[in-house]
PDB file of C-alpha atoms in Angstrom:
ATOM      1  CA  GLY W   1     -17.835  -1.892  -0.154  1.00 64.00           C
ATOM      2  CA  GLN W   2     -15.073   0.018   1.741  1.00 75.00           C
ATOM      3  CA  ASN W   3     -15.063   3.674   2.230  1.00 89.00           C
ATOM      4  CA  ILE W   4     -11.440   5.346   3.868  1.00 95.00           C
ATOM      5  CA  ASP W   5     -11.147   9.394   4.382  1.00 96.00           C
ATOM      6  CA  GLN W   6      -8.082  10.891   5.761  1.00 97.00           C
ATOM      7  CA  PRO W   7      -6.615  14.610   5.381  1.00 97.00           C
ATOM      8  CA  THR W   8      -4.937  15.163   1.942  1.00 97.00           C
ATOM      9  CA  GLU W   9      -1.758  17.305   3.390  1.00 97.00           C
ATOM     10  CA  MET W  10      -0.917  18.891   6.960  1.00 98.00           C
ATOM     11  CA  THR W  11       2.005  20.825   7.794  1.00 98.00           C
ATOM     12  CA  ALA W  12       3.723  20.974  11.346  1.00 97.00           C
ATOM     13  CA  THR W  13       6.792  22.139  13.111  1.00 97.00           C
ATOM     14  CA  GLU W  14      10.071  20.376  13.819  1.00 97.00           C
ATOM     15  CA  GLY W  15       9.771  19.741  17.019  1.00 97.00           C
ATOM     16  CA  ALA W  16       6.141  19.291  17.327  1.00 98.00           C
ATOM     17  CA  ILE W  17       3.578  16.336  17.454  1.00 98.00           C
ATOM     18  CA  VAL W  18       0.911  15.847  14.564  1.00 98.00           C
ATOM     19  CA  GLN W  19      -1.795  13.556  14.674  1.00 98.00           C
ATOM     20  CA  ILE W  20      -3.120  12.323  11.686  1.00 98.00           C
ATOM     21  CA  ASN W  21      -6.887  10.940  11.510  1.00 98.00           C
ATOM     22  CA  CYS W  22      -8.190   8.264  10.107  1.00 98.00           C
ATOM     23  CA  THR W  23     -12.194   7.363   9.168  1.00 98.00           C
ATOM     24  CA  TYR W  24     -13.022   3.871   7.784  1.00 96.00           C
ATOM     25  CA  GLN W  25     -16.405   2.379   6.621  1.00 93.00           C
ATOM     26  CA  THR W  26     -16.122  -1.125   5.719  1.00 84.00           C
ATOM     27  CA  SER W  27     -17.838  -4.582   5.554  1.00 80.00           C
ATOM     28  CA  GLY W  28     -15.950  -6.886   8.500  1.00 84.00           C
ATOM     29  CA  PHE W  29     -13.002  -5.497  10.378  1.00 88.00           C
ATOM     30  CA  ASN W  30      -9.566  -7.867  10.439  1.00 87.00           C
ATOM     31  CA  GLY W  31      -7.287  -5.119  11.089  1.00 92.00           C
ATOM     32  CA  LEU W  32      -6.047  -1.081  10.295  1.00 95.00           C
ATOM     33  CA  PHE W  33      -2.159  -0.462   9.152  1.00 96.00           C
ATOM     34  CA  TRP W  34      -0.235   2.422   8.717  1.00 97.00           C
ATOM     35  CA  TYR W  35       2.151   2.915   5.975  1.00 97.00           C
ATOM     36  CA  GLN W  36       4.718   5.530   5.834  1.00 98.00           C
ATOM     37  CA  GLN W  37       6.002   6.747   2.392  1.00 97.00           C
ATOM     38  CA  HIS W  38       8.668   9.163   0.739  1.00 97.00           C
ATOM     39  CA  ALA W  39       8.127  10.652  -1.916  1.00 94.00           C
ATOM     40  CA  GLY W  40       9.510   8.373  -5.241  1.00 93.00           C
ATOM     41  CA  GLU W  41       9.984   5.393  -2.582  1.00 96.00           C
ATOM     42  CA  ALA W  42       7.708   2.241  -1.905  1.00 96.00           C
ATOM     43  CA  PRO W  43       5.361   2.353   1.050  1.00 97.00           C
ATOM     44  CA  THR W  44       6.853   0.971   4.720  1.00 96.00           C
ATOM     45  CA  PHE W  45       4.798  -0.462   7.152  1.00 95.00           C
ATOM     46  CA  LEU W  46       4.518   1.525  10.483  1.00 96.00           C
ATOM     47  CA  SER W  47       1.938   0.259  12.771  1.00 95.00           C
ATOM     48  CA  TYR W  48      -0.984  -2.093  12.876  1.00 94.00           C
ATOM     49  CA  ASN W  49      -4.287  -2.079  15.424  1.00 95.00           C
ATOM     50  CA  VAL W  50      -6.802  -4.915  15.945  1.00 93.00           C
ATOM     51  CA  LEU W  51      -8.167  -4.167  18.814  1.00 95.00           C
ATOM     52  CA  ASP W  52      -9.297  -1.040  20.794  1.00 97.00           C
ATOM     53  CA  GLY W  53      -6.440   1.334  21.979  1.00 97.00           C
ATOM     54  CA  LEU W  54      -3.291   2.554  21.569  1.00 97.00           C
ATOM     55  CA  GLU W  55       0.068   1.033  20.534  1.00 94.00           C
ATOM     56  CA  GLU W  56       3.304   3.211  20.855  1.00 94.00           C
ATOM     57  CA  LYS W  57       6.361   1.804  18.917  1.00 91.00           C
ATOM     58  CA  GLY W  58       8.980   4.876  19.896  1.00 94.00           C
ATOM     59  CA  ARG W  59       7.910   8.407  18.190  1.00 96.00           C
ATOM     60  CA  PHE W  60       4.937   7.186  16.264  1.00 97.00           C
ATOM     61  CA  SER W  61       1.887   5.914  18.143  1.00 97.00           C
ATOM     62  CA  SER W  62      -1.190   4.421  16.742  1.00 98.00           C
ATOM     63  CA  PHE W  63      -5.000   4.310  17.802  1.00 98.00           C
ATOM     64  CA  LEU W  64      -7.910   2.607  16.915  1.00 98.00           C
ATOM     65  CA  SER W  65     -11.480   2.729  18.268  1.00 97.00           C
ATOM     66  CA  ARG W  66     -13.585   0.019  16.285  1.00 95.00           C
ATOM     67  CA  SER W  67     -17.082   1.385  17.418  1.00 94.00           C
ATOM     68  CA  LYS W  68     -16.481   4.329  15.822  1.00 95.00           C
ATOM     69  CA  GLY W  69     -14.397   3.390  12.965  1.00 96.00           C
ATOM     70  CA  TYR W  70     -11.462   5.756  13.910  1.00 97.00           C
ATOM     71  CA  SER W  71      -7.921   5.708  13.522  1.00 98.00           C
ATOM     72  CA  TYR W  72      -5.217   8.307  13.980  1.00 98.00           C
ATOM     73  CA  LEU W  73      -0.882   8.127  13.604  1.00 98.00           C
ATOM     74  CA  LEU W  74       0.229  10.253  16.531  1.00 98.00           C
ATOM     75  CA  LEU W  75       4.470  11.832  15.252  1.00 98.00           C
ATOM     76  CA  LYS W  76       6.396  13.357  18.056  1.00 97.00           C
ATOM     77  CA  GLU W  77       9.650  14.666  18.503  1.00 97.00           C
ATOM     78  CA  LEU W  78       8.770  15.867  14.650  1.00 98.00           C
ATOM     79  CA  GLN W  79      12.080  15.923  12.449  1.00 98.00           C
ATOM     80  CA  MET W  80      12.672  16.824   8.801  1.00 97.00           C
ATOM     81  CA  LYS W  81      12.504  13.237   7.583  1.00 97.00           C
ATOM     82  CA  ASP W  82       9.501  12.616   8.777  1.00 98.00           C
ATOM     83  CA  SER W  83       8.225  14.781   5.614  1.00 98.00           C
ATOM     84  CA  ALA W  84       6.378  11.870   3.752  1.00 97.00           C
ATOM     85  CA  SER W  85       2.822  10.801   2.799  1.00 97.00           C
ATOM     86  CA  TYR W  86       0.546   8.625   5.526  1.00 98.00           C
ATOM     87  CA  LEU W  87      -1.282   5.952   4.632  1.00 97.00           C
ATOM     88  CA  CYS W  88      -4.207   4.528   6.063  1.00 97.00           C
ATOM     89  CA  ALA W  89      -5.550   0.989   5.267  1.00 95.00           C
ATOM     90  CA  VAL W  90      -7.699  -1.334   6.349  1.00 94.00           C
ATOM     91  CA  ARG W  91      -8.468  -5.172   6.148  1.00 89.00           C
ATOM     92  CA  GLY W  92     -11.968  -6.335   5.813  1.00 83.00           C
ATOM     93  CA  LEU W  93     -13.243  -9.714   7.100  1.00 75.00           C
ATOM     94  CA  GLY W  94     -13.228 -12.618   4.230  1.00 68.00           C
ATOM     95  CA  SER W  95     -12.146 -16.149   3.659  1.00 59.00           C
ATOM     96  CA  GLY W  96      -8.582 -16.276   4.163  1.00 59.00           C
ATOM     97  CA  ASN W  97      -6.365 -13.539   3.711  1.00 69.00           C
ATOM     98  CA  THR W  98      -8.134 -10.217   2.334  1.00 81.00           C
ATOM     99  CA  PRO W  99      -5.932  -7.580   0.849  1.00 88.00           C
ATOM    100  CA  LEU W 100      -5.702  -3.790   2.607  1.00 90.00           C
ATOM    101  CA  VAL W 101      -7.293  -1.698   0.960  1.00 92.00           C
ATOM    102  CA  PHE W 102      -5.549   1.994   1.202  1.00 95.00           C
ATOM    103  CA  GLY W 103      -7.265   5.862   1.650  1.00 95.00           C
ATOM    104  CA  LYS W 104      -5.491   7.896  -0.379  1.00 96.00           C
ATOM    105  CA  GLY W 105      -2.485   9.211   2.235  1.00 97.00           C
ATOM    106  CA  THR W 106      -2.046  12.448   3.798  1.00 97.00           C
ATOM    107  CA  ARG W 107       1.265  14.482   2.745  1.00 97.00           C
ATOM    108  CA  LEU W 108       3.034  15.700   6.089  1.00 98.00           C
ATOM    109  CA  SER W 109       5.431  18.502   5.587  1.00 98.00           C
ATOM    110  CA  VAL W 110       7.881  19.202   8.363  1.00 98.00           C
ATOM    111  CA  ILE W 111       9.273  22.780   9.093  1.00 97.00           C
ATOM    112  CA  ALA W 112      11.933  24.557  10.156  1.00 95.00           C
TER     113      ALA W 112
ATOM    114  CA  ASN C   1      16.678 -11.256   1.303  1.00 76.00           C
ATOM    115  CA  ALA C   2      16.035  -9.110  -1.421  1.00 83.00           C
ATOM    116  CA  GLY C   3      12.489  -9.073  -0.312  1.00 94.00           C
ATOM    117  CA  VAL C   4      10.193  -7.793  -2.915  1.00 97.00           C
ATOM    118  CA  THR C   5      11.794  -6.740  -6.457  1.00 97.00           C
ATOM    119  CA  GLN C   6      10.304  -5.334  -9.405  1.00 98.00           C
ATOM    120  CA  THR C   7      11.259  -5.255 -13.146  1.00 97.00           C
ATOM    121  CA  PRO C   8      11.917  -2.909 -14.994  1.00 97.00           C
ATOM    122  CA  LYS C   9      11.970   0.310 -12.616  1.00 96.00           C
ATOM    123  CA  PHE C  10      11.470   2.613 -15.584  1.00 96.00           C
ATOM    124  CA  ARG C  11       9.604   1.729 -19.387  1.00 97.00           C
ATOM    125  CA  VAL C  12       8.071   4.535 -21.562  1.00 97.00           C
ATOM    126  CA  LEU C  13       5.472   2.652 -23.933  1.00 97.00           C
ATOM    127  CA  LYS C  14       3.616   3.771 -26.916  1.00 97.00           C
ATOM    128  CA  THR C  15      -0.053   3.676 -27.187  1.00 98.00           C
ATOM    129  CA  GLY C  16      -0.927  -0.313 -28.146  1.00 97.00           C
ATOM    130  CA  GLN C  17       1.976  -1.765 -27.218  1.00 97.00           C
ATOM    131  CA  SER C  18       2.423  -4.709 -24.489  1.00 96.00           C
ATOM    132  CA  MET C  19       4.418  -5.851 -22.007  1.00 96.00           C
ATOM    133  CA  THR C  20       4.886  -7.486 -18.865  1.00 98.00           C
ATOM    134  CA  LEU C  21       6.279  -6.614 -15.438  1.00 98.00           C
ATOM    135  CA  LEU C  22       7.540  -9.104 -12.953  1.00 98.00           C
ATOM    136  CA  CYS C  23       7.781  -9.401  -9.289  1.00 98.00           C
ATOM    137  CA  ALA C  24       9.856 -11.770  -7.149  1.00 98.00           C
ATOM    138  CA  GLN C  25       9.938 -12.032  -3.841  1.00 97.00           C
ATOM    139  CA  ASP C  26      12.160 -14.490  -1.774  1.00 95.00           C
ATOM    140  CA  MET C  27      10.289 -14.422   1.425  1.00 94.00           C
ATOM    141  CA  ASN C  28       8.071 -17.573   0.702  1.00 93.00           C
ATOM    142  CA  HIS C  29       4.600 -15.655   0.729  1.00 94.00           C
ATOM    143  CA  GLU C  30       1.506 -16.610  -0.459  1.00 93.00           C
ATOM    144  CA  TYR C  31      -0.538 -14.075  -1.417  1.00 94.00           C
ATOM    145  CA  MET C  32       0.950 -11.378  -4.081  1.00 96.00           C
ATOM    146  CA  TYR C  33      -0.358  -8.028  -4.949  1.00 96.00           C
ATOM    147  CA  TRP C  34      -0.732  -5.467  -7.745  1.00 98.00           C
ATOM    148  CA  TYR C  35      -1.617  -1.871  -6.942  1.00 98.00           C
ATOM    149  CA  ARG C  36      -1.261   1.398  -9.500  1.00 98.00           C
ATOM    150  CA  GLN C  37      -0.524   4.692  -7.604  1.00 97.00           C
ATOM    151  CA  ASP C  38      -1.501   7.657  -8.989  1.00 95.00           C
ATOM    152  CA  PRO C  39      -1.582  11.298  -7.681  1.00 88.00           C
ATOM    153  CA  GLY C  40      -4.760  12.177  -5.456  1.00 83.00           C
ATOM    154  CA  MET C  41      -5.912   8.785  -5.992  1.00 84.00           C
ATOM    155  CA  GLY C  42      -3.829   6.660  -3.580  1.00 89.00           C
ATOM    156  CA  LEU C  43      -2.906   2.953  -3.947  1.00 95.00           C
ATOM    157  CA  ARG C  44      -5.482   1.000  -5.876  1.00 96.00           C
ATOM    158  CA  LEU C  45      -5.432  -2.580  -6.566  1.00 96.00           C
ATOM    159  CA  ILE C  46      -5.308  -4.484  -9.545  1.00 97.00           C
ATOM    160  CA  HIS C  47      -5.225  -8.177  -8.719  1.00 97.00           C
ATOM    161  CA  TYR C  48      -3.847  -9.958  -6.173  1.00 95.00           C
ATOM    162  CA  SER C  49      -3.225 -13.812  -5.806  1.00 95.00           C
ATOM    163  CA  VAL C  50      -3.554 -15.766  -2.493  1.00 92.00           C
ATOM    164  CA  GLY C  51      -1.323 -18.855  -4.052  1.00 92.00           C
ATOM    165  CA  GLU C  52       0.823 -20.603  -6.872  1.00 94.00           C
ATOM    166  CA  GLY C  53      -1.913 -21.129  -9.826  1.00 94.00           C
ATOM    167  CA  THR C  54      -4.704 -18.632  -8.220  1.00 94.00           C
ATOM    168  CA  THR C  55      -5.307 -14.960  -9.144  1.00 96.00           C
ATOM    169  CA  ALA C  56      -8.262 -12.646  -8.220  1.00 95.00           C
ATOM    170  CA  LYS C  57      -9.701  -9.227  -9.673  1.00 95.00           C
ATOM    171  CA  GLY C  58      -9.232  -6.275  -7.435  1.00 94.00           C
ATOM    172  CA  GLU C  59     -10.264  -2.824  -7.843  1.00 92.00           C
ATOM    173  CA  VAL C  60      -8.903  -1.862 -11.345  1.00 96.00           C
ATOM    174  CA  PRO C  61      -8.693  -4.973 -13.351  1.00 97.00           C
ATOM    175  CA  ASP C  62      -9.531  -3.358 -16.774  1.00 97.00           C
ATOM    176  CA  GLY C  63      -6.792  -3.660 -19.054  1.00 97.00           C
ATOM    177  CA  TYR C  64      -4.277  -5.980 -17.192  1.00 98.00           C
ATOM    178  CA  ASN C  65      -4.202  -9.463 -16.804  1.00 97.00           C
ATOM    179  CA  VAL C  66      -1.798 -11.592 -14.362  1.00 98.00           C
ATOM    180  CA  SER C  67      -0.048 -15.056 -14.098  1.00 97.00           C
ATOM    181  CA  ARG C  68       0.949 -16.939 -10.597  1.00 97.00           C
ATOM    182  CA  LEU C  69       3.051 -19.776 -12.300  1.00 95.00           C
ATOM    183  CA  LYS C  70       5.346 -19.835  -9.554  1.00 96.00           C
ATOM    184  CA  LYS C  71       4.909 -19.005  -5.976  1.00 96.00           C
ATOM    185  CA  GLN C  72       8.019 -16.460  -5.853  1.00 97.00           C
ATOM    186  CA  ASN C  73       6.662 -14.623  -9.309  1.00 97.00           C
ATOM    187  CA  PHE C  74       3.694 -12.539 -10.035  1.00 98.00           C
ATOM    188  CA  LEU C  75       3.656 -11.138 -13.473  1.00 98.00           C
ATOM    189  CA  LEU C  76       1.165  -7.888 -14.611  1.00 98.00           C
ATOM    190  CA  GLY C  77       0.375  -7.796 -18.426  1.00 98.00           C
ATOM    191  CA  LEU C  78      -0.521  -4.991 -20.141  1.00 97.00           C
ATOM    192  CA  GLU C  79      -2.144  -6.386 -23.431  1.00 93.00           C
ATOM    193  CA  SER C  80      -2.768  -3.035 -25.470  1.00 96.00           C
ATOM    194  CA  ALA C  81      -1.504  -0.055 -23.469  1.00 96.00           C
ATOM    195  CA  ALA C  82      -3.268   3.226 -23.165  1.00 97.00           C
ATOM    196  CA  PRO C  83      -2.209   6.861 -21.632  1.00 97.00           C
ATOM    197  CA  SER C  84      -4.352   6.024 -18.970  1.00 97.00           C
ATOM    198  CA  GLN C  85      -2.339   3.630 -17.502  1.00 98.00           C
ATOM    199  CA  THR C  86       0.718   5.466 -17.203  1.00 97.00           C
ATOM    200  CA  SER C  87       1.177   5.201 -13.461  1.00 98.00           C
ATOM    201  CA  VAL C  88       3.682   3.901 -10.827  1.00 98.00           C
ATOM    202  CA  TYR C  89       2.916   0.153 -10.288  1.00 98.00           C
ATOM    203  CA  PHE C  90       3.623  -1.522  -6.960  1.00 98.00           C
ATOM    204  CA  CYS C  91       3.761  -5.130  -6.359  1.00 98.00           C
ATOM    205  CA  ALA C  92       2.948  -6.837  -2.736  1.00 97.00           C
ATOM    206  CA  SER C  93       3.210  -9.521  -0.843  1.00 95.00           C
ATOM    207  CA  ASN C  94       2.634 -10.944   2.561  1.00 92.00           C
ATOM    208  CA  PRO C  95       2.288 -14.540   4.415  1.00 87.00           C
ATOM    209  CA  PRO C  96      -1.255 -15.905   5.800  1.00 81.00           C
ATOM    210  CA  GLY C  97      -2.825 -14.383   8.726  1.00 75.00           C
ATOM    211  CA  GLY C  98      -4.102 -10.996   8.892  1.00 70.00           C
ATOM    212  CA  ALA C  99      -1.719  -9.768  11.256  1.00 76.00           C
ATOM    213  CA  HIS C 100       0.679  -9.681   8.677  1.00 82.00           C
ATOM    214  CA  GLU C 101       1.887  -5.999   6.782  1.00 87.00           C
ATOM    215  CA  GLN C 102       1.982  -6.347   3.244  1.00 91.00           C
ATOM    216  CA  PHE C 103       5.805  -5.886   2.340  1.00 95.00           C
ATOM    217  CA  PHE C 104       6.020  -3.522  -0.781  1.00 97.00           C
ATOM    218  CA  GLY C 105       8.652  -3.719  -3.691  1.00 97.00           C
ATOM    219  CA  PRO C 106      10.368  -0.535  -5.289  1.00 97.00           C
ATOM    220  CA  GLY C 107       7.729   0.127  -8.025  1.00 97.00           C
ATOM    221  CA  THR C 108       7.568   0.564 -11.615  1.00 98.00           C
ATOM    222  CA  ARG C 109       7.497   3.944 -13.309  1.00 97.00           C
ATOM    223  CA  LEU C 110       5.660   3.251 -16.780  1.00 97.00           C
ATOM    224  CA  THR C 111       4.559   6.086 -19.064  1.00 97.00           C
ATOM    225  CA  VAL C 112       2.226   5.206 -21.914  1.00 97.00           C
ATOM    226  CA  LEU C 113       2.255   8.116 -24.909  1.00 97.00           C
TER     227      LEU C 113
END
């Protein structure tokens, strides 16, 4: 089975930096994804990690440690529009393309 | 490209009624998925398909059926709707390969009274 944990809610100040953690336990590992989901909208892809280390993409970075079953999403220079839910998802090993398993999401509120 | 589209966007059903949700993608993706999203529960996989004519069960398949008669379409059916099926339903698709992200449709908000 697979288990993915992330904090339920976080609050941060505009212009600051916030780190959203995700821990996972899976039967095999074939990549970790982060999605952003604004209220009432569909999830949209943010980042993908399959090897250990940091992937940077503009204001967003994602880190992975496979040995620790741990990832984080780092958001810099927070803006009000970053208020959203952030979903951590893991793809396990299997024949063909294994579906993503999602955590319950972290609701981030950015305040002035 | 329209990407992934879902029909309808909203629907209200009475207990026991049936309906079909349609998902269509124009990206020639092999893999398609149906998720439901409930408050505090995250996205849970209902059924998925790895190609035309194939379907497989996900985490929460009971009460739902699916069909993939054409590569671009993935249908989700509720034969006898129950209030517990009140949810937001998302369809997603992706090409083969583990590195590819899933592309999501806009969602269908279903209420069962």
